[in-house]
Structures are given as C-alpha cells and as structure tokens.
PDB file of C-alpha atoms in Angstrom:
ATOM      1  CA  UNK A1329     121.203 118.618 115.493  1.00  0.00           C
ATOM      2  CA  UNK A1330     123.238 115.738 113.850  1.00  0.00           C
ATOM      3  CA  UNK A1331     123.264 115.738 109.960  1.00  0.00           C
ATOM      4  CA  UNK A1332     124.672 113.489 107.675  1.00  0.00           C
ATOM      5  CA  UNK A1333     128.359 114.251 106.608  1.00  0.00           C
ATOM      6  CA  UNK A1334     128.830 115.576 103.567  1.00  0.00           C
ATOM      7  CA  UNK A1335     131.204 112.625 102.579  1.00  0.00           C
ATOM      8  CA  UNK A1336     128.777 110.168 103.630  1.00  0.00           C
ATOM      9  CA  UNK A1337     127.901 107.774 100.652  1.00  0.00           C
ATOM     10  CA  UNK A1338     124.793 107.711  98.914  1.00  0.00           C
ATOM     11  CA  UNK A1339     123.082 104.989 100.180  1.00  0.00           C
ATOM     12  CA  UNK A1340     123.881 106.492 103.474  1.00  0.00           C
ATOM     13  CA  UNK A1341     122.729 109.690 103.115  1.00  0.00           C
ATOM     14  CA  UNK A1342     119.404 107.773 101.284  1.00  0.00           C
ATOM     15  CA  UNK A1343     118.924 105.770 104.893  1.00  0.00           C
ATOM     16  CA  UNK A1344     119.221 109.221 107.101  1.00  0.00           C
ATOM     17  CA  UNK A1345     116.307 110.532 104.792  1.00  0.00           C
ATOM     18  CA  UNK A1346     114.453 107.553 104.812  1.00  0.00           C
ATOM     19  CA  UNK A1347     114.232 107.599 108.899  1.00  0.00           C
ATOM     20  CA  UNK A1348     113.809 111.810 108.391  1.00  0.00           C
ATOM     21  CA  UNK A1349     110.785 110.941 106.200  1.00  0.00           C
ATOM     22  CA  UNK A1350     109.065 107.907 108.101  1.00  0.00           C
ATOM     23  CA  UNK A1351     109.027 110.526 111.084  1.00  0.00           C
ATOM     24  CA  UNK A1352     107.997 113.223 109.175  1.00  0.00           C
ATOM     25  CA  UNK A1353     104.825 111.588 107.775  1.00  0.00           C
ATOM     26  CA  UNK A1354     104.384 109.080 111.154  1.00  0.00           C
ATOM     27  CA  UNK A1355     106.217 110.936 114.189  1.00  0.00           C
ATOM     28  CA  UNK A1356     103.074 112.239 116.447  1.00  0.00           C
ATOM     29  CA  UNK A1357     106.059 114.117 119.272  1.00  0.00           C
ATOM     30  CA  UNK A1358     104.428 111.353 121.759  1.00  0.00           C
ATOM     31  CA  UNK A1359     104.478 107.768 121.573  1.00  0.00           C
ATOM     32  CA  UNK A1360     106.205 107.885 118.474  1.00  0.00           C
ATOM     33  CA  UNK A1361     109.460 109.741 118.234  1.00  0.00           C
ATOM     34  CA  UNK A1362     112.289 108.268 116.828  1.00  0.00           C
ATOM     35  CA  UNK A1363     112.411 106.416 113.294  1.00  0.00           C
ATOM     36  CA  UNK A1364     114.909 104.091 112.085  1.00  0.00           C
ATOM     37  CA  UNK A1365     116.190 102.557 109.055  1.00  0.00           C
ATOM     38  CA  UNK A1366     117.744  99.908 107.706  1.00  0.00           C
ATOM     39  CA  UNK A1367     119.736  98.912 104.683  1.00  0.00           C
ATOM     40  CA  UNK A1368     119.651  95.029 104.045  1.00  0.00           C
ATOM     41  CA  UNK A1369     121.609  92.567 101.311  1.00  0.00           C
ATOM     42  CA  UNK A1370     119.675  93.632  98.469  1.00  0.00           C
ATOM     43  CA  UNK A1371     119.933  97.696  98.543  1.00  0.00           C
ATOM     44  CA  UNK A1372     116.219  97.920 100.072  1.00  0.00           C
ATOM     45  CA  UNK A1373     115.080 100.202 102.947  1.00  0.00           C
ATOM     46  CA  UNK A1374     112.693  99.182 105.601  1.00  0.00           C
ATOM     47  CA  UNK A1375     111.708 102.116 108.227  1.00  0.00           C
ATOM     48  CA  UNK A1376     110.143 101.638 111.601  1.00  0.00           C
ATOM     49  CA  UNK A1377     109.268 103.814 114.254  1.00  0.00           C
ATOM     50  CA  UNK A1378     109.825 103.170 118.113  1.00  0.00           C
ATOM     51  CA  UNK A1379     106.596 102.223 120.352  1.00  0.00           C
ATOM     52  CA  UNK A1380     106.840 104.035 123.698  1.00  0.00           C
ATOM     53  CA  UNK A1381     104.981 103.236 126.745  1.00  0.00           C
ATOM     54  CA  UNK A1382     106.021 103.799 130.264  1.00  0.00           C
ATOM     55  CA  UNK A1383     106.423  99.678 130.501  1.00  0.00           C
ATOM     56  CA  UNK A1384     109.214  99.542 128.027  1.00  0.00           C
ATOM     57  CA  UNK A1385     107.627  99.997 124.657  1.00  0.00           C
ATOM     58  CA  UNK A1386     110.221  98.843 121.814  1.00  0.00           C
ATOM     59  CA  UNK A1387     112.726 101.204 120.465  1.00  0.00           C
ATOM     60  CA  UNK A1388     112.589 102.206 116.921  1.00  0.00           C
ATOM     61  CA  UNK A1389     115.810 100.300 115.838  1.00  0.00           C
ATOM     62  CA  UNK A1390     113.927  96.593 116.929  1.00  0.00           C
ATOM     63  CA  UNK A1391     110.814  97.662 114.949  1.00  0.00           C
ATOM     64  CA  UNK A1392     112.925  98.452 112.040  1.00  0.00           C
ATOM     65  CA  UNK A1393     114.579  94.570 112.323  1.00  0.00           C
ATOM     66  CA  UNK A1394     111.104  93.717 112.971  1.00  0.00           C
ATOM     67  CA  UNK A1395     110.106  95.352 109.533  1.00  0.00           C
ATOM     68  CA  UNK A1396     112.844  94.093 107.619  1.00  0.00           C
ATOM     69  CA  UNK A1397     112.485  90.401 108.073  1.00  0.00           C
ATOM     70  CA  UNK A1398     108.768  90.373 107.355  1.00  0.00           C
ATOM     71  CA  UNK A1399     110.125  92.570 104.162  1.00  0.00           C
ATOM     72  CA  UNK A1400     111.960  89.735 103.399  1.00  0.00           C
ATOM     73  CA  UNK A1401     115.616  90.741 104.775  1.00  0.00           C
ATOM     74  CA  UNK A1402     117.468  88.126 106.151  1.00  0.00           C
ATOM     75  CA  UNK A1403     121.409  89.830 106.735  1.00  0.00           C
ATOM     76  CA  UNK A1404     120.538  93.729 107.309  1.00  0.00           C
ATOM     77  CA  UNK A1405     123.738  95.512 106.312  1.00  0.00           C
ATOM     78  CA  UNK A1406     123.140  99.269 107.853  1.00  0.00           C
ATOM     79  CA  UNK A1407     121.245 101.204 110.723  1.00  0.00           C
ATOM     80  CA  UNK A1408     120.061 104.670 111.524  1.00  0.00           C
ATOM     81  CA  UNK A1409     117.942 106.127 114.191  1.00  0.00           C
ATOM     82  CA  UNK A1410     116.774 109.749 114.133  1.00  0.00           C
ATOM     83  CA  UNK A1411     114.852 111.148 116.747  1.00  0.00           C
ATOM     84  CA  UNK A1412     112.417 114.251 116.384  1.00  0.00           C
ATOM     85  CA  UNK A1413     112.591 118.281 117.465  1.00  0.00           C
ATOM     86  CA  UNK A1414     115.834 118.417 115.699  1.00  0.00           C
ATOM     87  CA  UNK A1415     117.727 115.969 117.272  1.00  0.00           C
ATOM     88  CA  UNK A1416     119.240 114.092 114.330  1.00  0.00           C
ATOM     89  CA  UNK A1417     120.823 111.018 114.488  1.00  0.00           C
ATOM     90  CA  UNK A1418     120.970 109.170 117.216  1.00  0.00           C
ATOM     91  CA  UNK A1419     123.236 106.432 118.671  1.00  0.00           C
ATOM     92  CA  UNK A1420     121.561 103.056 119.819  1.00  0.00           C
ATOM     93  CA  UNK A1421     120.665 102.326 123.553  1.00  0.00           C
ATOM     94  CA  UNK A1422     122.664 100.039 125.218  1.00  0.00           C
ATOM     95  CA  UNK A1423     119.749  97.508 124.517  1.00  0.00           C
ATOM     96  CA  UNK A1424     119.656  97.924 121.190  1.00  0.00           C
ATOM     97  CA  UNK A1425     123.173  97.632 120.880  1.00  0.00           C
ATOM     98  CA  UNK A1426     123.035  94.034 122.726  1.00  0.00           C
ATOM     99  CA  UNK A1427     120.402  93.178 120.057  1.00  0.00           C
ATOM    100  CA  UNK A1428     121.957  93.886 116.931  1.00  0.00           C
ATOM    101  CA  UNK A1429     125.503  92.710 117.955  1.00  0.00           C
ATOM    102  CA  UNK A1430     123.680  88.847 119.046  1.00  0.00           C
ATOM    103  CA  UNK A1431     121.253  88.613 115.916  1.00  0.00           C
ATOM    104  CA  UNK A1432     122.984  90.506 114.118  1.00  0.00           C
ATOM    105  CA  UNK A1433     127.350  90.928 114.659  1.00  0.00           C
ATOM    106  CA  UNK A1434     128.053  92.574 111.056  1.00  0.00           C
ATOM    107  CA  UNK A1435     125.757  94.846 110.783  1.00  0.00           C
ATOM    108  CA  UNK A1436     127.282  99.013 110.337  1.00  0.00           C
ATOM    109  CA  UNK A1437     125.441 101.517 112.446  1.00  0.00           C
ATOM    110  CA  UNK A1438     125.342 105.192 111.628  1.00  0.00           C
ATOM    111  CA  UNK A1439     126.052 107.272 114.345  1.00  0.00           C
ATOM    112  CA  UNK A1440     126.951 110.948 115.724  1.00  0.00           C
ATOM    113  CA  UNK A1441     130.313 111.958 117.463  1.00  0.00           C
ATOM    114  CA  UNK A1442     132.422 114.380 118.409  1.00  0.00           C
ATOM    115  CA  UNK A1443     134.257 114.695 114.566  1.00  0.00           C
ATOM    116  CA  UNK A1444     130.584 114.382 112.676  1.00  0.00           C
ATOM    117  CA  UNK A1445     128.383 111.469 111.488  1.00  0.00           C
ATOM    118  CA  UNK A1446     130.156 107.987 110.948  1.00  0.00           C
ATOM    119  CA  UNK A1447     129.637 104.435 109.980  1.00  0.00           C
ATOM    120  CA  UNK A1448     130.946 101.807 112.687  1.00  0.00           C
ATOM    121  CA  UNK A1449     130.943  98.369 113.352  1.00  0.00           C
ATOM    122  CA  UNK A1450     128.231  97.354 115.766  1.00  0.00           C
ATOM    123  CA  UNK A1451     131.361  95.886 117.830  1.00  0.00           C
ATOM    124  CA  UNK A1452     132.625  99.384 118.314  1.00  0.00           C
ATOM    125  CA  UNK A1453     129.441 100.309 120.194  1.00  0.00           C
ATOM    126  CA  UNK A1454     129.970  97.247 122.367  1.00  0.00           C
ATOM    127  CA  UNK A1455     133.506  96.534 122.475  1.00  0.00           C
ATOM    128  CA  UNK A1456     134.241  93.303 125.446  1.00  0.00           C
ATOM    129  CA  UNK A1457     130.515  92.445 125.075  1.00  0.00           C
ATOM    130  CA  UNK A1458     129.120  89.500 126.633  1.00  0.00           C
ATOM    131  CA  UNK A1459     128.541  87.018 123.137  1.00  0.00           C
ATOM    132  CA  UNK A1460     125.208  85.691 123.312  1.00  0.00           C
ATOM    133  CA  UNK A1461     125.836  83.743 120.351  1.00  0.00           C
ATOM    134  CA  UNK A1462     128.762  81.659 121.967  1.00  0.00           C
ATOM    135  CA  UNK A1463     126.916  80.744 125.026  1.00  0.00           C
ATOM    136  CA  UNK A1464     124.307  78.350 122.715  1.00  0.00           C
ATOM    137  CA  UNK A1465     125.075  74.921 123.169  1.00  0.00           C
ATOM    138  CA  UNK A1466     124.377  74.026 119.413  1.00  0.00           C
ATOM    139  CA  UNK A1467     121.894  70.936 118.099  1.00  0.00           C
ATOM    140  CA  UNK A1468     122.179  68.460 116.709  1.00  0.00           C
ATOM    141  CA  UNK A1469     118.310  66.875 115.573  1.00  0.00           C
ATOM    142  CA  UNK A1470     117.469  63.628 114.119  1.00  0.00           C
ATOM    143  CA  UNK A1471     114.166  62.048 113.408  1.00  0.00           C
ATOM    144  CA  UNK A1472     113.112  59.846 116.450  1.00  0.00           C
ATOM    145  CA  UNK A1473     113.810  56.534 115.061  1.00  0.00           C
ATOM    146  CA  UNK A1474     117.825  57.429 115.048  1.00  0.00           C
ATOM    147  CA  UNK A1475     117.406  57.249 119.000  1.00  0.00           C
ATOM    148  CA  UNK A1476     118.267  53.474 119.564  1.00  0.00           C
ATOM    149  CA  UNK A1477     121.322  53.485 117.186  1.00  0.00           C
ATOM    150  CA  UNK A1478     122.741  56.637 118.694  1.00  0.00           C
ATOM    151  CA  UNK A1479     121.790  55.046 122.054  1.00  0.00           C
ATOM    152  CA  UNK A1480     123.939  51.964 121.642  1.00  0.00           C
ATOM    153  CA  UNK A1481     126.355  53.574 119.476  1.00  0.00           C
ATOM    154  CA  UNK A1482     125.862  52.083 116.291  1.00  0.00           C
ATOM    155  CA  UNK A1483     125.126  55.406 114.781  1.00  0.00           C
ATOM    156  CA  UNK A1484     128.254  58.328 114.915  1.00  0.00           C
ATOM    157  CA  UNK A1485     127.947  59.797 111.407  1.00  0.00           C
ATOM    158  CA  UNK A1486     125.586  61.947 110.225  1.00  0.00           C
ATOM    159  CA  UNK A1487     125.184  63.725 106.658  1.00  0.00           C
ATOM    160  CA  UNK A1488     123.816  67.413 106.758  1.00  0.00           C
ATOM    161  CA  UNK A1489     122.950  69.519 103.955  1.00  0.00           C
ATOM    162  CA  UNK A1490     122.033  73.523 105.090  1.00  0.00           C
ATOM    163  CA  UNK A1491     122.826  72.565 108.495  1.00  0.00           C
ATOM    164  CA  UNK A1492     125.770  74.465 110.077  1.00  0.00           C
ATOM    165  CA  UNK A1493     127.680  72.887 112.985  1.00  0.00           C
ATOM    166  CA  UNK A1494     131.447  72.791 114.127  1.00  0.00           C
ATOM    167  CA  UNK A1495     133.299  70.397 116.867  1.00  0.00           C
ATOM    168  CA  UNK A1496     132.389  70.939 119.714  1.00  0.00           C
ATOM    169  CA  UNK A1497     129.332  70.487 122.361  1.00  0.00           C
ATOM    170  CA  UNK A1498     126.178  69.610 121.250  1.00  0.00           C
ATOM    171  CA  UNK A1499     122.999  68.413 122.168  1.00  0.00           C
ATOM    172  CA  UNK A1500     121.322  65.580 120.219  1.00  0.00           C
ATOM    173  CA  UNK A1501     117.653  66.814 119.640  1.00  0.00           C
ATOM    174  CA  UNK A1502     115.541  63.367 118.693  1.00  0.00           C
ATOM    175  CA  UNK A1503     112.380  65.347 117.344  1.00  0.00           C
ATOM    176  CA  UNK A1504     108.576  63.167 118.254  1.00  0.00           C
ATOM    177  CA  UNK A1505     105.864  63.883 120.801  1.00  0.00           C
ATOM    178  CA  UNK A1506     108.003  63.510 123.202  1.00  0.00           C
ATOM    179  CA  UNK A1507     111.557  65.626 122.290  1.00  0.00           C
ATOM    180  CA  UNK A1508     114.491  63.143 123.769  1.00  0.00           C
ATOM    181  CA  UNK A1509     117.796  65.170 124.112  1.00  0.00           C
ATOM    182  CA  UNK A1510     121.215  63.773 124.489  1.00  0.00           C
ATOM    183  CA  UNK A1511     124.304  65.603 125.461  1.00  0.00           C
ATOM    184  CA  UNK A1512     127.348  64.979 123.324  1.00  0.00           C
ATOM    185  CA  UNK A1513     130.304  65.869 121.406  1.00  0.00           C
ATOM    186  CA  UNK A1514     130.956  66.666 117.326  1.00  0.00           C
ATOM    187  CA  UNK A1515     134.312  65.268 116.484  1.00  0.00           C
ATOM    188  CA  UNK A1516     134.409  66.482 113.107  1.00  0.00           C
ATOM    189  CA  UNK A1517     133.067  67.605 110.040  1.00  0.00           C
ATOM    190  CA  UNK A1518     134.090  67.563 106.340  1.00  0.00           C
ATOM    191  CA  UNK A1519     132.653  69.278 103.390  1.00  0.00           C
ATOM    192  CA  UNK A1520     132.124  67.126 100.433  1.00  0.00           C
ATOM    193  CA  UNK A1521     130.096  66.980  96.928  1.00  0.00           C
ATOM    194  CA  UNK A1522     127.951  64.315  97.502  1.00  0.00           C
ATOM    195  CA  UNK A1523     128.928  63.248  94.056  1.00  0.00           C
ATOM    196  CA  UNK A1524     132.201  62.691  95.703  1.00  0.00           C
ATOM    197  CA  UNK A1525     130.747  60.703  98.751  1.00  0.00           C
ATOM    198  CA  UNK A1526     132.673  57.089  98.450  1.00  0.00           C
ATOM    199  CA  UNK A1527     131.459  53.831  99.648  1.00  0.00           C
ATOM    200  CA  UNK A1528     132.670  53.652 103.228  1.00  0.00           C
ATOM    201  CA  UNK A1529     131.906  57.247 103.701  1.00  0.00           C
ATOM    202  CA  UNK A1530     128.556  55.834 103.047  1.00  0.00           C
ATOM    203  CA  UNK A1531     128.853  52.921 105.184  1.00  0.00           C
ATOM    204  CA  UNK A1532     129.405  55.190 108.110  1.00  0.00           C
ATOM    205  CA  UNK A1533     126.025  56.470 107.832  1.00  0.00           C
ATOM    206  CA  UNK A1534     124.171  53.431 107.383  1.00  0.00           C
ATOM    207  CA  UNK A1535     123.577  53.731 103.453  1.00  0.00           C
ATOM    208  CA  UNK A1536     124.334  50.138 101.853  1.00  0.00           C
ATOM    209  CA  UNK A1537     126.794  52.184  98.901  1.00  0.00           C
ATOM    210  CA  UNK A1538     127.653  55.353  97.676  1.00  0.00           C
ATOM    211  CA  UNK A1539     124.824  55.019  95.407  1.00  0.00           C
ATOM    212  CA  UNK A1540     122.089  55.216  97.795  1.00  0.00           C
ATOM    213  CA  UNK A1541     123.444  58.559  99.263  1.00  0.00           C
ATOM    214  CA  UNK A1542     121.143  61.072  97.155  1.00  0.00           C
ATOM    215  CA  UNK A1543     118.700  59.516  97.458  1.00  0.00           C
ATOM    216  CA  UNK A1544     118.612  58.390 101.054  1.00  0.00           C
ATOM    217  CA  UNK A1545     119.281  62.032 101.723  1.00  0.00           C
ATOM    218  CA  UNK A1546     116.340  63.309  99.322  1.00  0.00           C
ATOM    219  CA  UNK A1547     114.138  61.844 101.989  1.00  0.00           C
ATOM    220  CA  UNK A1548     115.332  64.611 104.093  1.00  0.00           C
ATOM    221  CA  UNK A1549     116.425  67.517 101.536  1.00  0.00           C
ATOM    222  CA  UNK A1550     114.118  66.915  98.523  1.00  0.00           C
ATOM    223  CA  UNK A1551     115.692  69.712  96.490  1.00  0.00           C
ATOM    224  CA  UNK A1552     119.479  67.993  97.152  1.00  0.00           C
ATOM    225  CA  UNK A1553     121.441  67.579  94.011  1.00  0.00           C
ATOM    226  CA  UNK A1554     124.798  65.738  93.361  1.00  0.00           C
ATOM    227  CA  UNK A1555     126.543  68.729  93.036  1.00  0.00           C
ATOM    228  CA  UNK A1556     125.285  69.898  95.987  1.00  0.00           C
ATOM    229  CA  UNK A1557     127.846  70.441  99.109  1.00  0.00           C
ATOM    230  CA  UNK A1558     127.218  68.461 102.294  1.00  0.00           C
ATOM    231  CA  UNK A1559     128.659  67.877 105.862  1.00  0.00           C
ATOM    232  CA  UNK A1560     129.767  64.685 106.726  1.00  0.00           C
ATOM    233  CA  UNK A1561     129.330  65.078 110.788  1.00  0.00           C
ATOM    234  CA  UNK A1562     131.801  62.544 113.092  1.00  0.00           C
ATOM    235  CA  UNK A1563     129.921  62.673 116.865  1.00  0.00           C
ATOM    236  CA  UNK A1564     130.015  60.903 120.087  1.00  0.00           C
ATOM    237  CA  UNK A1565     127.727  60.921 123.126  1.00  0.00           C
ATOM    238  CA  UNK A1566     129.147  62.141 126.640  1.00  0.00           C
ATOM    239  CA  UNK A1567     129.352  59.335 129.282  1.00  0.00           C
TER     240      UNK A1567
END
C-alpha cells in the first residue's frame, strides 16, 4: 500500500484523503474501484470515481476532469488516483496520461515510486509524447459577410479581443448555414490597448478612424473597454 509521504504538503495530503474518502463512502469493490481527485486554481477539490464495464468504462481520473469543469474548474492544478483493498495511490494509465497532458499539459500528478509518493509533471509520465495540441490547425472565424473581402483580398487585418492565435497556419472559419472555410496564413499579431489603436491601424480593418474602433468592436465584444488589450491579426490566404 502507497501512502502519502510524510513531507507531502497539505493540500496534498488533503487530495489523497479526499480520493480515500470518496471511495470509502462510494467504492462498491466492483464497478467502482478507484477514486480520484483533483485540485483546481481556486484551492477546491472535486472527486470522481472510475466507471468500469468490460467495453471500456471511463477511468476515475476522466470522471474527476469531468467533475471539475461542471464544478466550475477551468485550469486543474493537481491529480490523485487511489484504488481500493489497500492499494493506495495509483499512477495514471497510459490513457489517462495522453488525456491530461493534451487538455491539460501543466497539470502535477501524485504518484507512487520506488523512493515514496511524489508530485511530477504530467510530462514526466509521458516524456517524447505525441502533442495533440500542436497537430490543430488553428481558426480563424469571421461572420459570413467578411467572405467577399477576404475573397478578393481587400480584407487582411483583423482585431481580436479573447481570441488567442500566433503566425502560422490557419483556417478561415466564415460562420452561416453553410460554414465556408479557407486555408491561409497569420503573418502577425500585435498586442495593443485599443485606446492606443491609431488611425491607419484602423484603416487596415475597415473602420473609417481610430474613433470608431470600440465601438465597431462592441458589436462583437459588448463588454470591450478602452483599456482593454486586443490583437491586431496581419493574415493572408494560401494560393
């Protein structure tokens, strides 16, 4: 049997006991026999216990993400599995290992080895691991009635607020009954107030000043302010 280290810190040790408890109360030594938990941004706990059937039921460890998110946890911090008739803590399946390094690559598992219990990087359990992540081509969406200008190339800015891209591929997503997609190119982004947006920055995007930035863009992001940071996004479409 694996117990937590001594040296372990609290919130740790708090997570092992968590998981102990959830399959104390919950664990029926059948279908359900391993309970996990999870520590997210905030300091909360959210427990889940695994779902076996001879199909592939769902391990503990993708309940407990499960759990968390409808909880309200949106960057879950920590993970522990412990599995019934004394077996402790328990490392992640290769499954669940694929899992949490895709969704989720900073996460901290707890696990057992040969020197006691420690805390590791989920890129320890999967070191040279195929990154899901990386494969995405990332998009790029626009309301349908940016499709001619992007078509003929009058359009090759766009501003984005909350919207995360880099240079590099993308595909250009034109949302409407009928989803259009383009394949293209980002050139380049800049961060900037949009306070500190200036005329031909403006022009670029199809706004007649500076001026009419916030509020063209409240049309889209109704809670954007001036002090608010956006991306100014430079793109091209591929032959």
């Amino acid at each position: 049997m694996t117990t937590p280290s001594s040296d372990l810190p609290a919130a740790e040790i708090a997570l092992v006991e968590a998981a102990r408890s959830a399959l104390r109360d919950s664990g029926d030594g059948d279908i359900h026999t391993v309970a996990a938990a999870i520590l997210d941004e905030n300091g909360r706990i959210h427990v889940g216990l695994n779902l076996y059937h001879f199909t592939g039921g769902p391990c503990a460890e993708l309940v407990a993400l499960a759990v968390a998110r409808a909880g309200g946890a949106r960057e879950p911090r920590l993970i522990v599995a412990v599995g019934d008739d004394g077996r402790g803590i328990l490392a992640p399946c290769g499954r669940d290992r694929q899992v949490l390094a895709d969704y989720y690559p900073d996460i901290h598992v707890i696990v057992p080895t040969s020197e006691g219990t420690q805390v590791v990087p989920i890129s320890d359990l999967l070191p040279h691991t195929y990154q899901w992540a990386n494969q995405k081509v990332q998009r790029l969406r626009f309301r349908a009635t940016h499709l001619p200008a992007v078509r003929d190339g009058s359009k090759r800015v766009t501003m984005r607020f909350g919207d995360p891209v880099q240079v590099g591929p993308a595909l250009l997503v034109f949302d409407s009954d009928n989803e259009v997609c383009l394949r293209g190119r980002i050139t380049s982004t800049v961060a900037k107030r949009v306070d500190s947006i200036n005329d031909d920055e403006a022009r670029e995007d199809g706004f007649t000043s500076a001026a009419d930035v916030l509020p063209g863009l409240r049309d889209y992001y109704p809670a954007l302010q001036a002090s608010d940071e956006i991306m100014i996004v430079r793109f091209e479409m591929n032959g």
